[in-house]
Short mmCIF file of C-alpha atoms in Angstrom, two decimals:
data_model
loop_
_atom_site.label_atom_id
_atom_site.label_comp_id
_atom_site.label_asym_id
_atom_site.label_seq_id
_atom_site.Cartn_x
_atom_site.Cartn_y
_atom_site.Cartn_z
CA MET A 1 135.14 -101.61 160.14
CA LEU A 2 135.81 -97.89 160.30
CA GLU A 3 135.35 -97.48 156.56
CA THR A 4 131.61 -97.85 157.04
CA LEU A 5 131.38 -94.74 159.27
CA GLY A 6 129.20 -92.01 157.92
CA LYS A 7 128.10 -94.06 154.91
CA LYS A 8 124.40 -94.46 154.41
CA LEU A 9 122.82 -97.22 152.23
CA ILE A 10 119.86 -95.41 150.59
CA LEU A 11 117.69 -97.08 148.02
CA TYR A 12 116.32 -94.69 145.47
CA LEU A 13 113.04 -95.93 143.87
CA GLU A 14 112.49 -94.86 140.28
CA VAL A 15 109.03 -93.30 140.53
CA PRO A 16 108.50 -90.45 138.04
CA GLY A 17 107.16 -87.14 139.35
CA VAL A 18 107.79 -87.83 143.04
CA PRO A 19 110.46 -85.64 144.71
CA LEU A 20 113.70 -87.29 145.75
CA ALA A 21 113.08 -87.13 149.52
CA LEU A 22 109.85 -89.07 149.19
CA ARG A 23 111.25 -91.91 147.08
CA SER A 24 114.37 -92.77 149.05
CA LEU A 25 114.57 -95.63 151.57
CA ASP A 26 117.22 -95.89 154.21
CA LEU A 27 117.95 -99.64 153.95
CA VAL A 28 119.61 -100.03 157.27
CA THR A 29 116.81 -98.38 159.21
CA VAL A 30 114.12 -100.30 157.50
CA ALA A 31 115.93 -103.67 157.75
CA VAL A 32 116.82 -103.29 161.43
CA ALA A 33 113.33 -102.05 162.28
CA LEU A 34 111.80 -105.06 160.50
CA ALA A 35 114.24 -107.37 162.28
CA VAL A 36 113.26 -105.86 165.68
CA THR A 37 109.60 -106.28 164.81
CA GLY A 38 110.30 -109.89 163.89
CA VAL A 39 112.07 -110.54 167.16
CA LEU A 40 109.25 -108.99 169.14
CA CYS A 41 106.64 -111.10 167.26
CA LEU A 42 108.71 -114.29 167.84
CA GLY A 43 108.96 -113.46 171.55
CA ALA A 44 105.23 -112.89 171.82
CA TRP A 45 104.46 -116.12 169.96
CA TRP A 46 106.86 -118.10 172.21
CA LEU A 47 105.36 -116.61 175.36
CA ARG A 48 101.79 -117.28 174.16
CA ARG A 49 102.61 -120.76 173.11
CA GLY A 50 103.63 -121.86 176.65
CA LEU A 51 100.26 -121.00 178.12
CA PRO A 52 97.74 -123.92 178.61
CA ALA A 53 94.51 -123.72 176.67
CA ASP A 54 92.37 -124.39 179.71
CA PRO A 55 91.99 -121.32 181.93
CA GLU A 56 91.33 -123.51 184.98
CA ALA A 57 94.65 -125.37 184.69
CA PRO A 58 97.46 -124.37 187.11
CA LEU A 59 99.76 -121.67 185.80
CA SER A 60 102.95 -122.51 184.05
CA ARG A 61 106.10 -120.47 184.72
CA ARG A 62 105.60 -118.61 181.51
CA GLY A 63 102.03 -117.73 182.51
CA ALA A 64 103.17 -116.49 185.87
CA PHE A 65 105.88 -114.39 184.30
CA LEU A 66 103.51 -112.93 181.78
CA ILE A 67 100.94 -111.97 184.46
CA ALA A 68 103.63 -110.44 186.69
CA ALA A 69 105.19 -108.53 183.90
CA LEU A 70 101.92 -107.24 182.52
CA GLU A 71 100.70 -106.12 185.89
CA LEU A 72 103.96 -104.37 186.61
CA ALA A 73 103.68 -102.56 183.31
CA GLU A 74 100.12 -101.59 183.97
CA THR A 75 100.80 -100.11 187.39
CA GLN A 76 103.94 -98.33 186.30
CA LEU A 77 103.03 -96.98 182.85
CA LEU A 78 99.31 -96.52 183.19
CA GLY A 79 98.93 -95.71 186.83
CA GLY A 80 96.47 -92.82 186.77
CA PHE A 81 94.02 -94.28 184.26
CA PRO A 82 90.55 -95.77 185.01
CA LYS A 83 90.68 -99.62 184.95
CA LYS A 84 88.92 -100.19 181.64
CA LEU A 85 90.86 -97.63 179.74
CA ALA A 86 94.12 -98.83 181.28
CA ARG A 87 93.38 -102.40 180.01
CA GLU A 88 92.64 -100.99 176.51
CA LEU A 89 95.77 -98.88 176.33
CA LEU A 90 98.22 -101.43 177.81
CA PRO A 91 99.04 -103.19 174.49
CA ILE A 92 99.87 -100.05 172.61
CA VAL A 93 101.91 -98.40 175.35
CA LEU A 94 103.78 -101.53 176.16
CA THR A 95 104.49 -102.20 172.51
CA LEU A 96 105.90 -98.67 172.13
CA PHE A 97 108.11 -99.24 175.10
CA LEU A 98 109.41 -102.60 173.86
CA PHE A 99 109.92 -101.47 170.30
CA VAL A 100 111.87 -98.39 171.29
CA LEU A 101 113.85 -100.37 173.89
CA LEU A 102 114.89 -103.06 171.43
CA CYS A 103 115.62 -100.46 168.78
CA ASN A 104 117.91 -98.59 171.14
CA TRP A 105 119.64 -101.76 172.32
CA VAL A 106 120.36 -103.04 168.81
CA GLY A 107 122.67 -100.06 168.34
CA VAL A 108 125.06 -101.43 170.99
CA LEU A 109 126.13 -104.32 168.74
CA PRO A 110 129.47 -103.67 167.04
CA ILE A 111 128.36 -105.02 163.63
CA PRO A 112 129.58 -102.86 160.73
CA TYR A 113 126.41 -101.54 159.10
CA ILE A 114 123.88 -102.07 162.00
CA ALA A 115 122.61 -98.81 163.49
CA SER A 116 119.56 -98.17 165.75
CA PRO A 117 116.46 -97.36 163.72
CA THR A 118 115.79 -94.65 166.34
CA GLN A 119 118.96 -92.84 165.09
CA ASP A 120 116.82 -91.87 162.13
CA ILE A 121 114.61 -88.86 162.70
CA ASN A 122 111.94 -90.39 160.44
CA VAL A 123 111.40 -93.30 162.86
CA THR A 124 111.10 -91.21 165.97
CA PHE A 125 108.91 -88.65 164.26
CA SER A 126 106.55 -91.24 162.93
CA LEU A 127 106.21 -92.73 166.43
CA ALA A 128 105.55 -89.23 167.86
CA LEU A 129 102.98 -88.53 165.14
CA MET A 130 101.34 -91.87 165.93
CA VAL A 131 101.08 -90.96 169.57
CA TYR A 132 99.58 -87.62 168.63
CA ALA A 133 96.91 -89.30 166.51
CA LEU A 134 96.21 -91.65 169.41
CA VAL A 135 95.71 -88.66 171.72
CA HIS A 136 92.98 -87.24 169.41
CA VAL A 137 91.34 -90.59 168.87
CA TYR A 138 91.08 -91.48 172.56
CA GLY A 139 90.16 -87.88 173.55
CA ALA A 140 87.36 -87.85 170.98
CA ARG A 141 86.25 -91.34 171.96
CA GLN A 142 86.17 -90.67 175.71
CA ARG A 143 84.76 -87.21 175.87
CA GLY A 144 82.90 -86.88 172.53
CA LEU A 145 84.25 -85.00 169.53
CA ARG A 146 82.70 -81.70 170.34
CA ARG A 147 83.88 -81.56 173.92
CA HIS A 148 87.36 -82.71 172.82
CA LEU A 149 87.63 -79.89 170.30
CA ARG A 150 86.21 -77.39 172.74
CA SER A 151 88.98 -78.31 175.20
CA TYR A 152 91.38 -76.35 173.00
CA LEU A 153 89.46 -73.24 173.93
CA GLU A 154 90.12 -73.85 177.64
CA PRO A 155 90.77 -71.82 179.77
CA TYR A 156 90.28 -68.81 177.51
CA PRO A 157 89.36 -68.76 173.85
CA PHE A 158 92.14 -66.34 172.88
CA LEU A 159 94.64 -68.84 174.10
CA LEU A 160 93.79 -71.20 171.20
CA PRO A 161 97.04 -70.45 169.22
CA MET A 162 99.04 -71.19 172.38
CA ASN A 163 97.32 -74.54 172.86
CA LEU A 164 97.92 -75.47 169.17
CA ILE A 165 101.55 -74.51 169.40
CA GLY A 166 101.84 -76.38 172.68
CA ASP A 167 100.55 -79.48 170.98
CA PHE A 168 103.04 -79.07 168.14
CA GLY A 169 105.92 -78.42 170.53
CA ARG A 170 105.08 -81.46 172.62
CA THR A 171 105.03 -83.78 169.62
CA LEU A 172 108.35 -82.34 168.31
CA SER A 173 110.06 -82.58 171.68
CA HIS A 174 108.75 -86.10 172.04
CA ALA A 175 110.42 -87.10 168.76
CA PHE A 176 113.66 -85.07 169.26
CA ARG A 177 114.33 -86.25 172.77
CA LEU A 178 114.59 -89.86 171.63
CA PHE A 179 116.39 -89.02 168.43
CA GLY A 180 118.93 -86.65 170.04
CA ASN A 181 119.80 -89.04 172.90
CA VAL A 182 120.44 -92.05 170.63
CA LEU A 183 122.24 -90.22 167.83
CA GLY A 184 124.25 -88.08 170.24
CA GLY A 185 125.39 -91.09 172.16
CA ALA A 186 126.37 -92.88 168.98
CA ILE A 187 128.33 -89.99 167.64
CA LEU A 188 130.11 -89.39 170.97
CA THR A 189 131.14 -93.04 171.21
CA THR A 190 132.32 -93.11 167.62
CA ILE A 191 134.42 -89.96 168.00
CA VAL A 192 135.99 -91.09 171.22
CA ALA A 193 136.73 -94.54 169.70
CA VAL A 194 138.33 -93.03 166.61
CA LYS A 195 140.22 -90.07 167.89
CA PHE A 196 140.92 -90.29 171.60
CA ALA A 197 140.96 -93.58 173.38
CA PRO A 198 140.45 -96.59 171.17
CA VAL A 199 140.83 -99.13 174.01
CA LEU A 200 138.22 -99.85 176.71
CA VAL A 201 136.69 -96.36 176.98
CA PRO A 202 134.42 -96.77 173.92
CA ALA A 203 133.16 -100.06 175.46
CA GLY A 204 132.20 -98.26 178.66
CA LEU A 205 130.62 -95.42 176.64
CA ASN A 206 128.77 -97.80 174.47
CA LEU A 207 127.37 -99.58 177.50
CA TRP A 208 126.32 -96.37 179.15
CA PHE A 209 124.82 -94.62 176.08
CA GLY A 210 123.40 -97.69 174.53
CA LEU A 211 122.04 -99.80 177.33
CA PHE A 212 121.32 -97.35 180.25
CA VAL A 213 120.35 -94.18 178.36
CA GLY A 214 118.50 -96.28 175.75
CA ALA A 215 116.41 -97.99 178.44
CA ILE A 216 115.70 -94.75 180.26
CA GLN A 217 114.68 -92.95 177.08
CA ALA A 218 112.38 -95.86 176.05
CA LEU A 219 110.71 -95.65 179.45
CA VAL A 220 110.39 -91.90 179.19
CA PHE A 221 108.87 -92.21 175.64
CA ALA A 222 106.22 -94.71 176.74
CA LEU A 223 105.51 -92.74 180.00
CA LEU A 224 105.09 -89.50 178.11
CA ALA A 225 102.82 -91.16 175.54
CA ALA A 226 100.61 -92.39 178.34
CA ALA A 227 100.72 -88.97 180.02
CA TYR A 228 99.65 -87.18 176.81
CA ILE A 229 96.74 -89.56 176.32
CA HIS A 230 95.86 -89.06 180.04
CA ILE A 231 95.73 -85.27 179.55
CA ALA A 232 93.32 -85.65 176.62
CA VAL A 233 91.11 -88.26 178.30
CA GLU A 234 90.39 -86.21 181.44
CA MET B 1 147.20 -67.60 151.15
CA ASN B 2 143.87 -67.10 149.52
CA ILE B 3 141.32 -66.82 152.22
CA GLY B 4 137.84 -66.44 150.78
CA GLY B 5 134.33 -66.14 151.96
CA GLU B 6 133.82 -69.88 152.21
CA HIS B 7 136.63 -70.17 154.79
CA LEU B 8 134.88 -67.60 156.97
CA VAL B 9 131.68 -69.58 156.71
CA GLU B 10 133.51 -72.73 157.75
CA ALA B 11 135.12 -71.12 160.69
CA VAL B 12 131.94 -69.55 161.87
CA LYS B 13 130.08 -72.86 161.60
CA TYR B 14 132.63 -74.53 163.92
CA LEU B 15 132.46 -71.59 166.31
CA ALA B 16 128.69 -71.64 166.33
CA ALA B 17 128.61 -75.35 167.02
CA GLY B 18 130.92 -74.96 169.88
CA ILE B 19 129.02 -72.02 171.49
CA CYS B 20 125.68 -73.76 170.96
CA MET B 21 126.67 -76.94 172.68
CA GLY B 22 128.68 -75.18 175.41
CA LEU B 23 125.86 -72.77 176.42
CA GLY B 24 123.27 -75.47 176.02
CA ALA B 25 124.98 -77.70 178.54
CA ILE B 26 124.66 -75.28 181.45
CA GLY B 27 120.86 -75.24 181.93
CA PRO B 28 120.15 -79.06 182.07
CA ALA B 29 123.03 -79.64 184.43
CA ILE B 30 121.73 -77.05 186.95
CA GLY B 31 118.18 -78.33 186.65
CA GLU B 32 119.14 -82.01 187.07
CA GLY B 33 121.25 -81.08 190.09
CA ILE B 34 118.29 -79.38 191.69
CA ALA B 35 116.10 -82.42 191.01
CA ALA B 36 118.68 -84.75 192.56
CA ALA B 37 118.99 -82.43 195.57
CA HIS B 38 115.28 -82.57 196.28
CA ALA B 39 115.24 -86.33 195.67
CA LEU B 40 118.06 -86.71 198.25
CA ASP B 41 116.07 -84.58 200.69
CA GLY B 42 113.13 -86.90 200.26
CA MET B 43 115.27 -89.99 200.63
CA ALA B 44 116.86 -88.69 203.83
CA ARG B 45 113.45 -87.93 205.28
CA GLN B 46 111.85 -91.24 204.28
CA PRO B 47 114.43 -93.99 203.59
CA GLU B 48 111.72 -96.58 202.92
CA MET B 49 110.67 -94.78 199.72
CA GLU B 50 114.16 -94.80 198.33
CA THR B 51 113.61 -96.87 195.21
CA SER B 52 110.41 -95.07 194.20
CA LEU B 53 112.14 -91.72 194.72
CA LEU B 54 115.16 -92.83 192.73
CA ARG B 55 113.00 -94.00 189.83
CA THR B 56 111.04 -90.80 189.72
CA MET B 57 114.25 -88.79 189.88
CA ILE B 58 115.75 -90.61 186.92
CA ILE B 59 112.60 -90.06 184.82
CA GLY B 60 112.39 -86.36 185.79
CA GLN B 61 116.07 -85.92 184.92
CA ALA B 62 115.59 -87.62 181.54
CA ILE B 63 112.86 -85.05 180.71
CA THR B 64 114.89 -82.14 182.03
CA GLU B 65 117.73 -83.13 179.69
CA SER B 66 115.54 -82.63 176.62
CA THR B 67 116.60 -79.04 175.98
CA GLY B 68 120.31 -80.03 176.25
CA ILE B 69 119.60 -82.67 173.59
CA TYR B 70 118.01 -80.00 171.38
CA SER B 71 121.22 -77.89 171.46
CA LEU B 72 123.21 -81.07 170.77
CA VAL B 73 121.04 -81.69 167.64
CA VAL B 74 121.60 -78.09 166.46
CA ALA B 75 125.35 -78.46 166.98
CA ILE B 76 125.46 -81.67 165.04
CA ILE B 77 123.47 -80.13 162.24
CA LEU B 78 125.92 -77.21 162.16
CA LEU B 79 128.88 -79.49 162.06
CA PHE B 80 127.78 -82.22 159.63
CA VAL B 81 124.82 -81.09 157.59
CA ALA B 82 125.17 -77.31 156.98
#
């Protein structure tokens, strides 16, 4: 199993004229991310299927669970938002949380080639860029495009470069926090397992870095996404 | 022994990775300790808010740890990529 350490399965597409970095696909990342998406879709379909079609019928257990879980998510993740906006944002923020959570937890499995998709900087950076785009879209939609763009000149117009760099830095840190936590945990566990204490200690480290830190970082990712949108909306 | 320029570069890379991670681990530890101290103060003052304070403390510490993670990323880049 240790022969697969450090090896990457990269697919190079033969497209003429495109630089190498743009036409290579990390197969493990793409496959595991697609698998996580499939699992999430299956879970959503199974939960939805258990609900009765008639809204007046008494709630099944799945319905009660869904309502409790969604209300918990709405109060925890989207606490400071006005009601209508919170209801609009709940799907995207909760999906971000669940996707990142499952991606982090997949890395705990000791299967030879399976690694978290969030170990790849491309995945975390894409998610952070998506949140940045969402910030602009919701800011422009709530406050109007002109007022949203003028907010970059607050509080003083000569602070415009600082605001722009602040946006850039927040997006970068959003991506790198998740990436660094997951990759650092994986590397530490691997090195301890190979060099120092091959018995029992890697299992404890894997549980801590994979399950606990993975869950906390997923929560922080979703919370910060909601906080960034909140800053732009009011 | 033929020691050339590339050996110096290798040695300096390892040294730099060590210094980077070592110095980068000081700040987050102090900051997270301060956050935990204030959270403990609050819990001692109002024991009924314990779970809420604990959850907020964990989230605040996760964000404080970010800069330590940045230095970890730089150290990993120095060791494995450069």
